[in-house]
Amino acid sequence: MPTDIPGRRDTRTDEQPPDALPVPDVPNVPDLTAVRDVTAVPDARAVPDVTADSDAPAVSGDAAVPGGAAAVPAATAVPHHTGRPPGAAEATGRPSGASSGTARAAGVIAAAAVCQAALMVGLGLLITGPAARVWPLSSEDGVNDALERARTGTLDTVSSVVSEAGNTGTVVLGTLVSCLALLLVPRLPRLREAVFLSVAVSLQSLVFLVVTEAVDRTRPDVDRLDASPPTSSYTSGHTGAATALYAGLAVLVLHRAKGPWRRVAAALLLLLPLLVGLARAYRGMHHPTDVAGGLLNGGLSLLIVGRALLAGPHVPAPLPSGSTRHPGTTRTTREAPTGPGPGHTTVIHNPTVTDEVARDAVRGVLERHGHRSVRFVPTTADDPGEGPTRDALRDGATLVVVCGGDGTVRAVAEALAGTGTPLAVVPCGTGNLLARNLGLPLEPAKALSAALRGTPRRIDLGRVEGDGLPPAHFTVMSGAGLDAAMLEGTSDRAKATWGWPAYLVAGLRELRAPRTRLTLRLDGAPPLRRGARMVLVANAGTVQGGTALVPAARPDDGLLDLMVLDPRGPAGWLTAVRSLLRRRPSRPTGRRTDTSRRAVEYFTFRRAEIHFDAPQPRELDGDPVAPGRRLTAEAVPGALTVLVPERGE
């Protein structure tokens, strides 16, 4: 079976959709190391080669995959239609090699830290010098006296306890425990987050020491309730350390945790540094501006380290072993990695679609391929697969097999993201979109056999969040509007009886749903205003029936694709249907009408922010989620390792 992925074309409207994927009658397995050809288009500028992933942690979402090498997205021609106006700066290429990526991240932090220290010293010299007699600084002594007069026995005790939360010993212990939890707790293996927290706290401490040496400020002239340390009053070290630790934990809770409790927990964590600063001022240890300086120092440390380690990509992957870069090009070749050997294998299965006969067939295929230590773990309504997968990883699974539909596959992929443990997909659901896009047969036993004879390849994941939607990954598609309403309106009974055509019936009922207006911002470009009946974010583009709904979406290019569907009237719907069914893109003619332009539009991006004027139904890989007004989506390159068939399968 051929594995070459067709060339990517980024100039996309309903008049010129890119090449569609082959019809699954002769499945086309993506060669996830293939390099896209660049198709020149008017007003387009090439984006240089971006090498993704390494054994160092990835920097967007949970994309790090230790021990592996990523596919290398080729230079992509990104025209104005991707949301970047003419003259907007495009992404620059990243150096290959984990060492160069790590060095760049360290360089970014070091350079920014120098600027941070200079800023803090400059503010300190200003506060203790020319601005000392200028209001409001001139009123600080009055504030200190007022706090001294307000002291009571109860407040003294409370402030002593709160002040200890920012003490050096407490912060060091808290950082150590937090990092160990991030690394060792089975459901929280987060190396990148642990590095972020420890480096942020350390950077704050380093800048604090520099500032106290450069700025000599006496402590308030009041009765102090604590022993005075030998350091300068500016800045408040307790407040700065508390900000770096507790606000850093709040950032991780907001961006990595799930559930309604995360906002409450984050708010409490953010409140702690403020209380520590107030306690230090109350106890006569610092002026109000010293406390403000501590908050600023801790906040800047978090911002600098977070931008370098969490918001990257700053830590790229090296060329894989056996790879060569062709002189003068961005192309690489790679030897196929060795597949997982026999060992501990866990099968995560959805019992509602995987009966005992199917499980026996899966067990037989695994045994024929040498996997004799197999553990079958069912999903539940409360845990569709993420928990059992994390338990399997903790127990040392070398291969995870998922038997279920797209929702089960997504839950398992959520837990496997960034681990490097291979995933074998056994399609047992209604849509089976990831299996279709990987070119796997749709018969469960045949799909598993083809995967086990294949090789591990690293594919991207999409990551979305929004109002009422905690951060989550998807493997194929996420959307809002018509498609989400269609999925929500399809009953389990209809899916069991009719299969995927049941979605079409539900879709017909939703055609009269009102249009909405939205604001779209792609990769930091100026916002675009659009009307839409449906917005679809795609990591891969083929859906049921072999239809290439988003023809240019590829699961290994480090990018996501956006389809905005907005047909108006019968002519608009006909244009949209013709565009979606067309297999070959037409050349741009420059004669598109407004109706055809707005029927279907395609964009390519790495990060998109979508704001709807009215709440919209939303979905993740075919599962309805809470409706809302906002979606933020970003590509997580090379986050998931999957087994795909060999050439010629």
XYZ file of C-alpha atoms in Angstrom:
649
model
C 0.000 0.000 0.000
C 1.543 3.318 -0.953
C 2.381 5.632 1.897
C 3.247 8.892 0.185
C 1.112 11.785 1.274
C 0.008 14.070 -1.579
C 1.539 17.527 -1.784
C -0.001 20.080 0.526
C -1.729 23.058 -1.029
C -2.538 25.917 1.250
C -4.476 28.244 -1.050
C -7.880 26.953 -0.239
C -11.431 28.034 -0.991
C -14.435 26.125 -2.244
C -13.202 26.843 -5.792
C -9.840 25.242 -5.204
C -9.772 22.584 -2.435
C -6.537 20.585 -2.181
C -6.063 17.039 -3.372
C -8.365 14.641 -1.593
C -7.093 11.545 0.084
C -7.529 8.292 -1.884
C -10.791 6.379 -1.504
C -10.329 3.746 1.203
C -11.100 0.872 -1.228
C -7.343 0.855 -1.699
C -6.308 2.426 1.611
C -3.629 5.034 1.479
C -1.522 4.896 4.627
C 0.200 8.178 5.300
C 3.969 7.931 5.315
C 4.440 10.039 8.352
C 8.013 10.817 7.409
C 7.124 12.059 3.969
C 7.894 15.646 3.000
C 5.269 17.866 1.436
C 5.897 19.524 -1.893
C 5.437 23.237 -1.976
C 2.880 24.543 -4.404
C 3.583 28.116 -5.371
C 0.611 30.463 -5.277
C 0.286 34.200 -5.771
C 1.220 36.364 -2.789
C 2.471 33.362 -0.812
C 5.674 33.161 1.145
C 7.224 29.886 2.186
C 7.429 29.014 5.822
C 10.801 27.364 6.521
C 11.158 23.798 7.678
C 10.116 23.211 11.256
C 11.501 20.172 13.005
C 9.206 18.876 15.726
C 9.651 16.959 18.920
C 12.513 15.347 20.688
C 13.329 13.365 23.713
C 13.357 16.734 25.417
C 9.856 17.825 26.366
C 7.782 19.412 23.659
C 6.544 22.824 24.362
C 2.957 22.965 23.223
C 0.300 20.940 24.952
C 1.563 17.466 25.994
C 3.463 16.720 22.914
C 6.789 15.469 24.199
C 7.507 11.895 23.125
C 10.707 10.685 24.722
C 12.983 8.446 22.850
C 11.523 9.033 19.436
C 12.099 11.178 16.415
C 9.439 13.235 14.794
C 8.351 13.627 11.264
C 9.721 16.823 9.765
C 7.057 19.101 8.314
C 8.257 20.476 5.032
C 8.286 24.085 3.994
C 4.695 25.076 3.552
C 3.472 27.820 1.261
C 1.149 29.865 3.453
C -0.810 32.441 1.469
C -2.890 35.294 2.707
C -5.845 32.912 2.888
C -4.344 31.241 5.948
C -5.270 34.305 7.913
C -1.940 36.141 7.609
C -2.274 39.438 5.783
C 0.304 40.458 3.206
C 3.397 41.637 4.981
C 2.730 39.650 8.172
C 5.754 37.847 9.457
C 5.764 34.094 8.972
C 7.146 31.480 11.321
C 10.852 30.965 11.230
C 12.579 27.635 11.084
C 13.902 25.964 14.203
C 17.348 24.452 14.511
C 17.502 20.694 14.487
C 18.908 18.818 17.440
C 17.805 18.522 21.021
C 20.991 20.188 22.238
C 20.513 23.254 20.067
C 16.848 23.462 21.081
C 17.700 23.205 24.753
C 20.475 25.755 24.327
C 18.057 28.133 22.669
C 15.540 27.771 25.492
C 18.312 28.368 28.038
C 19.525 31.354 26.040
C 16.037 32.859 25.930
C 15.685 32.493 29.700
C 19.168 33.846 30.420
C 18.780 36.889 28.170
C 15.352 37.702 29.551
C 16.601 37.195 33.117
C 19.303 39.822 32.578
C 16.656 42.267 31.396
C 14.448 41.325 34.354
C 17.259 41.952 36.835
C 18.094 45.267 35.181
C 14.453 46.335 35.341
C 14.092 45.379 38.994
C 17.340 47.135 39.946
C 16.334 50.232 38.017
C 12.960 50.369 39.750
C 14.670 49.907 43.118
C 17.108 52.741 42.500
C 14.210 54.930 41.379
C 12.180 54.099 44.497
C 15.067 54.780 46.847
C 16.273 57.815 44.925
C 14.445 60.462 42.871
C 10.944 59.071 43.419
C 11.237 58.607 47.191
C 9.636 61.988 47.911
C 7.002 61.723 45.198
C 3.459 60.571 45.997
C 2.441 57.797 46.508
C 5.910 56.684 47.632
C 6.052 59.598 50.036
C 3.043 58.167 51.898
C 4.569 54.719 52.513
C 5.722 55.600 56.029
C 2.152 56.513 56.906
C 0.929 53.155 55.613
C 3.558 51.344 57.684
C 2.501 53.250 60.821
C -1.179 52.499 60.151
C -0.486 48.780 59.830
C 1.448 48.858 63.108
C -1.470 50.545 64.902
C -3.904 47.949 63.502
C -2.109 44.989 65.095
C -4.001 42.574 67.316
C -3.061 39.252 68.841
C -5.243 37.351 66.389
C -3.866 39.184 63.377
C -0.327 38.647 64.630
C -0.912 34.882 64.740
C -2.643 34.748 61.356
C -0.001 36.884 59.679
C 2.746 34.682 61.151
C 1.168 31.563 59.622
C 0.593 33.256 56.259
C 4.109 34.688 56.213
C 5.518 31.177 56.637
C 3.922 30.219 53.299
C 6.568 32.393 51.633
C 9.456 31.368 53.830
C 12.520 29.953 52.074
C 12.154 26.509 53.640
C 8.447 26.320 52.825
C 8.959 27.371 49.207
C 11.869 24.993 48.656
C 9.921 22.087 50.174
C 6.764 23.028 48.288
C 8.645 23.194 44.986
C 10.314 19.855 45.617
C 7.059 18.101 46.558
C 5.208 19.633 43.603
C 7.887 18.597 41.117
C 8.046 15.057 42.532
C 4.253 14.825 42.265
C 4.337 16.032 38.659
C 6.940 13.397 37.843
C 5.805 10.414 39.900
C 2.019 10.518 40.337
C 0.640 8.104 37.696
C -2.001 10.485 36.407
C 0.348 13.483 36.374
C 3.544 12.548 34.509
C 4.553 16.076 33.471
C 8.305 16.547 33.014
C 7.968 19.835 31.179
C 5.719 21.309 33.885
C 8.103 20.208 36.642
C 10.999 21.893 34.853
C 8.901 25.037 34.380
C 8.049 25.284 38.072
C 11.543 24.588 39.399
C 13.266 26.955 36.956
C 10.763 29.754 37.642
C 11.287 29.537 41.406
C 15.066 29.387 40.952
C 15.096 32.359 38.560
C 13.083 34.463 41.002
C 15.552 33.673 43.775
C 18.558 34.507 41.611
C 17.151 37.879 40.541
C 16.170 38.610 44.149
C 19.765 38.115 45.307
C 21.088 40.368 42.544
C 18.576 43.098 43.375
C 19.242 43.046 47.112
C 22.963 43.441 46.448
C 22.418 46.378 44.088
C 19.681 48.247 45.979
C 20.259 49.163 49.631
C 16.957 49.939 51.316
C 16.331 49.938 55.049
C 13.312 48.192 56.461
C 10.300 50.179 57.770
C 10.894 52.233 60.900
C 8.322 50.339 62.967
C 8.347 47.564 65.529
C 9.131 44.462 63.448
C 7.538 41.167 64.493
C 10.202 38.984 62.841
C 13.968 38.915 62.991
C 15.435 41.121 60.281
C 17.467 39.181 57.699
C 20.691 40.768 56.423
C 19.213 41.418 52.976
C 17.777 44.682 51.720
C 14.102 45.424 52.255
C 13.641 45.708 48.477
C 12.310 43.403 47.152
C 10.191 41.169 49.373
C 11.769 37.757 48.940
C 8.870 35.992 50.681
C 6.383 37.579 48.288
C 8.470 36.886 45.190
C 9.063 33.242 46.106
C 5.384 32.732 46.947
C 4.406 34.265 43.609
C 6.735 32.007 41.638
C 5.567 28.860 43.432
C 1.857 29.342 44.011
C 1.076 31.369 40.886
C 3.122 28.831 38.914
C 0.964 26.046 40.330
C -2.116 28.076 39.411
C -0.898 28.302 35.810
C -0.445 24.525 35.679
C -3.855 23.914 37.210
C -5.584 26.186 34.701
C -3.805 24.795 31.669
C -3.451 21.112 32.540
C -6.155 20.132 35.038
C -9.740 19.282 34.207
C -12.974 19.714 36.060
C -14.932 22.652 37.457
C -12.746 22.775 40.580
C -9.677 23.978 38.682
C -10.735 27.639 38.596
C -11.430 27.660 42.330
C -8.083 25.990 43.045
C -6.263 28.438 40.775
C -7.958 31.415 42.438
C -6.904 30.202 45.899
C -3.339 29.662 44.720
C -3.210 33.148 43.190
C -4.542 34.621 46.430
C -1.674 33.180 48.487
C 1.111 35.517 47.215
C -1.113 38.537 47.877
C -1.763 37.366 51.439
C 1.942 36.703 51.981
C 2.791 40.222 50.804
C 0.128 41.742 53.049
C 1.401 39.696 56.000
C 4.989 40.862 55.425
C 3.908 44.500 55.337
C 1.693 44.014 58.417
C 4.587 42.506 60.362
C 6.754 45.537 59.574
C 9.205 43.658 57.365
C 8.641 45.506 54.080
C 7.355 48.712 52.586
C 4.328 48.399 50.241
C 6.588 48.965 47.202
C 8.844 46.114 48.388
C 5.821 43.822 48.299
C 4.859 45.117 44.853
C 8.425 44.488 43.702
C 8.238 40.900 44.955
C 5.001 40.302 43.075
C 6.545 41.758 39.925
C 9.738 39.723 40.271
C 7.872 36.446 40.733
C 5.428 37.238 37.943
C 8.187 38.111 35.470
C 10.009 34.883 36.309
C 6.894 32.875 35.530
C 6.310 34.786 32.319
C 9.870 34.317 31.064
C 10.137 30.619 31.878
C 6.599 29.907 30.738
C 7.201 31.517 27.362
C 10.430 29.561 26.931
C 9.240 26.151 28.114
C 5.461 26.014 27.788
C 4.483 28.298 24.933
C 7.339 27.374 22.524
C 8.219 25.541 20.304
C 11.740 26.125 21.623
C 12.981 22.547 22.118
C 12.976 20.845 18.714
C 13.873 17.278 17.928
C 17.142 16.143 16.426
C 17.269 14.388 13.110
C 16.496 10.729 13.780
C 19.226 8.134 13.817
C 19.878 7.138 10.246
C 18.562 10.397 8.851
C 20.332 12.587 6.357
C 19.498 16.106 5.332
C 19.854 16.688 1.634
C 22.155 19.632 0.930
C 20.328 22.779 0.040
C 16.892 21.402 0.887
C 14.643 20.956 3.892
C 14.058 17.274 3.166
C 15.154 14.395 5.315
C 15.081 10.661 4.939
C 14.736 8.241 7.804
C 15.059 4.577 8.414
C 11.854 3.062 9.743
C 12.019 2.587 13.516
C 11.689 -0.827 14.969
C 8.198 -1.760 16.119
C 7.386 -2.733 19.676
C 8.700 -6.134 20.617
C 6.796 -8.756 22.566
C 6.105 -7.687 26.126
C 3.440 -6.354 28.423
C 0.468 -5.316 26.265
C -2.689 -3.644 27.541
C -5.922 -3.663 25.556
C -8.275 -0.819 26.489
C -11.713 -1.784 25.161
C -15.158 -0.245 25.206
C -17.425 -3.117 26.331
C -20.473 -1.628 24.614
C -18.928 -2.162 21.157
C -16.380 -4.909 21.865
C -18.012 -8.194 22.845
C -16.316 -11.384 24.010
C -15.979 -12.740 20.473
C -14.181 -9.566 19.366
C -11.889 -9.678 22.395
C -10.984 -13.296 21.663
C -10.168 -12.334 18.072
C -7.933 -9.506 19.292
C -6.209 -11.814 21.743
C -5.567 -14.336 18.969
C -4.005 -11.715 16.686
C -1.760 -10.478 19.496
C -0.604 -13.989 20.360
C 0.206 -14.738 16.724
C 2.472 -11.691 16.749
C 4.256 -12.738 19.937
C 2.301 -10.647 22.460
C 1.389 -13.262 25.057
C 1.323 -11.102 28.179
C -1.944 -9.307 27.411
C -4.217 -7.518 29.855
C -7.764 -6.496 28.860
C -9.152 -3.451 30.694
C -12.710 -2.208 30.030
C -13.705 1.434 29.950
C -16.566 2.784 32.024
C -19.095 5.553 31.688
C -17.133 7.604 34.222
C -13.723 6.902 32.626
C -13.797 6.313 28.860
C -10.156 5.253 28.728
C -7.761 7.853 30.086
C -7.478 6.395 33.592
C -6.919 2.757 32.527
C -4.294 3.911 30.039
C -2.357 5.834 32.676
C -2.541 2.791 34.940
C -1.170 0.649 32.107
C 1.728 3.058 31.590
C 2.487 3.028 35.301
C 2.564 -0.778 35.196
C 5.084 -0.741 32.345
C 3.002 -1.458 29.248
C 5.114 -1.484 26.070
C 2.097 -1.464 23.742
C -1.430 -0.134 24.186
C -4.243 -1.410 21.975
C -7.515 0.505 21.907
C -10.739 -1.202 20.805
C -13.606 1.234 20.484
C -14.915 4.247 18.677
C -13.422 7.677 18.201
C -14.301 8.773 21.733
C -12.445 5.848 23.282
C -9.484 6.394 20.955
C -9.371 10.065 21.935
C -9.406 9.273 25.667
C -6.570 6.761 25.301
C -4.596 9.176 23.110
C -5.022 11.862 25.782
C -3.174 9.646 28.262
C -0.549 8.473 25.754
C 0.317 11.962 24.505
C 3.966 12.626 25.126
C 4.872 9.153 26.390
C 6.247 7.515 23.233
C 4.389 4.278 24.002
C 2.959 2.941 20.704
C -0.792 2.785 20.152
C -2.538 0.229 17.948
C -6.011 1.343 16.859
C -8.693 -1.334 16.459
C -11.792 0.330 14.932
C -14.954 -0.870 16.667
C -17.124 2.241 16.654
C -19.361 4.120 14.249
C -17.033 6.682 12.716
C -13.544 5.200 13.221
C -12.033 8.373 11.796
C -8.458 7.940 13.011
C -8.336 4.412 11.605
C -9.605 5.681 8.248
C -7.000 8.417 8.117
C -4.201 6.009 9.007
C -5.267 3.706 6.174
C -6.188 0.828 8.493
C -8.783 -1.768 7.461
C -12.104 -1.264 9.210
C -12.396 -4.928 10.253
C -11.012 -5.090 13.816
C -8.866 -8.227 13.455
C -7.471 -7.132 10.095
C -6.733 -3.652 11.406
C -4.799 -4.975 14.401
C -2.875 -7.461 12.267
C -1.915 -4.743 9.781
C -0.843 -2.419 12.590
C 1.305 -5.059 14.292
C 3.036 -5.802 11.002
C 3.645 -2.091 10.537
C 5.912 0.441 12.165
C 5.454 3.154 14.783
C 4.948 6.645 13.383
C 4.484 9.874 15.258
C 1.459 11.966 14.433
C 0.170 15.291 15.663
C -2.666 15.940 18.044
C -4.895 18.968 18.268
C -5.440 20.704 21.584
C -8.537 22.768 22.320
C -10.031 24.624 25.238
C -12.748 27.163 25.731
C -15.355 28.527 28.108
C -16.678 25.511 29.978
C -14.292 23.264 28.039
C -11.101 22.261 29.909
C -7.953 21.707 27.825
C -8.236 18.468 25.875
C -6.606 16.766 22.898
C -8.282 15.414 19.792
C -6.916 13.041 17.185
C -8.941 13.931 14.080
C -11.441 16.782 14.343
C -13.111 19.241 16.654
C -15.858 21.582 15.679
C -18.758 23.824 16.542
C -22.119 24.464 14.954
C -23.835 22.133 12.513
C -21.569 19.115 12.933
C -21.762 19.225 16.737
C -25.540 19.595 16.627
C -25.705 16.661 14.201
C -23.644 14.454 16.524
C -25.677 15.509 19.535
C -28.903 14.731 17.697
C -27.883 11.181 16.721
C -29.078 8.604 19.242
C -27.038 5.574 20.271
C -29.839 3.362 18.994
C -29.717 4.981 15.556
C -25.938 4.581 15.394
C -26.196 0.925 16.406
C -28.902 0.274 13.823
C -27.747 2.315 10.833
C -24.067 2.994 11.484
C -22.547 6.260 10.254
C -25.441 7.069 7.825
C -27.456 7.866 10.968
C -25.429 11.073 11.187
C -26.734 12.183 7.801
C -30.338 11.897 8.955
C -29.588 13.982 12.026
C -27.722 16.473 9.849
C -30.770 17.052 7.668
C -32.759 18.011 10.752
C -30.154 20.614 11.673
C -29.931 22.369 8.295
C -32.394 25.028 9.415
C -30.246 25.957 12.404
C -29.453 29.699 12.361
C -26.126 31.034 11.171
C -23.796 32.665 13.634
C -21.115 35.317 13.396
C -17.611 34.715 14.653
C -14.239 36.383 15.046
C -11.247 34.356 13.949
C -7.595 35.054 14.793
C -4.933 32.793 13.276
C -1.347 32.691 14.550
C -1.545 36.203 15.950
C -2.677 37.780 12.662
C -5.367 40.494 12.629
C -8.838 39.095 13.390
C -11.235 38.050 10.639
C -15.020 38.339 10.813
C -17.052 35.532 9.279
C -20.527 34.096 9.226
C -20.790 30.337 9.603
C -23.078 27.384 10.059
C -20.191 25.145 10.971
C -16.550 25.529 11.990
C -14.348 22.448 11.819
C -10.764 22.186 13.107
C -9.056 19.202 11.487
C -5.877 17.304 12.231
C -6.845 14.777 9.539
C -9.394 15.308 6.804
C -11.101 12.067 5.713
C -14.496 11.166 7.135
C -17.015 8.385 6.550
C -17.572 7.198 3.029
C -14.056 8.199 2.054
C -15.042 11.866 1.773
C -12.117 14.254 2.195
C -14.018 16.873 4.176
C -10.823 18.863 4.773
C -8.721 17.528 1.900
C -5.350 19.047 2.804
C -5.359 18.111 6.497
C -2.529 15.716 7.297
C -1.900 14.155 10.720
C 1.868 14.631 10.628
C 2.530 18.122 9.262
C 2.663 20.065 12.521
C -0.347 22.135 11.442
C -4.108 22.182 11.827
C -6.657 23.047 9.147
C -9.840 25.034 9.570
C -12.978 24.748 7.473
C -15.601 27.471 7.725
C -18.904 26.399 6.145
C -21.349 29.206 5.410
C -23.675 28.415 2.485
C -26.407 30.955 1.821
C -29.543 29.807 0.055
C -29.905 26.898 -2.379
C -27.085 28.154 -4.615
C -24.747 28.365 -1.656
C -25.568 24.817 -0.548
C -24.994 23.492 -4.063
C -21.653 25.270 -4.188
C -20.704 23.852 -0.812
C -21.655 20.285 -1.764
C -19.773 20.555 -5.059
C -16.719 21.873 -3.250
C -16.772 19.137 -0.598
C -17.184 16.341 -3.130
C -14.566 17.589 -5.567
C -11.452 15.429 -5.582
C -9.082 17.734 -7.455
C -8.411 21.391 -6.712
C -8.948 23.893 -9.470
C -6.373 26.575 -10.216
C -7.123 29.999 -8.753
C -8.833 32.133 -11.344
C -9.354 35.376 -9.482
C -13.021 35.334 -10.574
C -14.620 33.925 -7.412
C -17.934 35.518 -6.455
C -18.757 36.503 -2.912
C -21.292 33.658 -2.623
C -18.816 30.962 -3.636
C -16.041 32.485 -1.572
C -18.107 32.265 1.567
C -19.680 28.851 0.954
C -16.580 26.950 2.096
C -13.293 28.445 3.221
C -10.124 26.669 4.334
C -7.301 28.016 6.485
C -4.050 26.570 7.794
C -2.647 27.502 11.187
C -0.707 26.481 14.255
C -2.932 28.310 16.747
C -6.428 29.684 16.264
C -8.714 31.681 18.535
C -12.398 31.514 17.599
C -15.020 33.647 19.325
C -18.702 33.130 18.436
C -21.309 35.828 18.900
C -23.727 33.245 20.369
C -23.150 29.950 22.226
C -22.612 27.025 19.865
C -22.787 23.251 20.298
C -19.252 21.800 20.246
C -17.678 18.382 19.726
C -14.375 16.555 20.130
C -13.681 13.588 17.845
C -17.377 12.888 17.483
C -18.335 13.354 21.133
C -20.554 16.330 22.041
C -19.147 18.581 24.758
C -20.491 21.617 26.578
C -21.686 24.437 24.300
C -19.952 27.784 24.453
C -18.776 30.929 22.700
C -15.032 30.321 22.519
C -12.617 27.764 21.081
C -8.841 28.003 21.175
C -7.091 25.340 19.101
C -3.409 24.625 18.554
C -1.353 21.903 16.925
C 0.729 19.601 19.129
C 3.323 18.187 16.696
C 4.345 14.545 16.984
C 2.505 13.994 20.261
C 1.198 10.483 19.604
C 3.011 7.343 18.440
C 0.771 5.001 16.422
C 1.318 1.768 14.524
C 0.529 2.077 10.825
C 0.686 -0.568 8.077
C 3.782 -1.058 5.994
C 3.937 -0.124 2.340
C 2.025 -2.504 0.153
C -0.393 -3.669 2.852
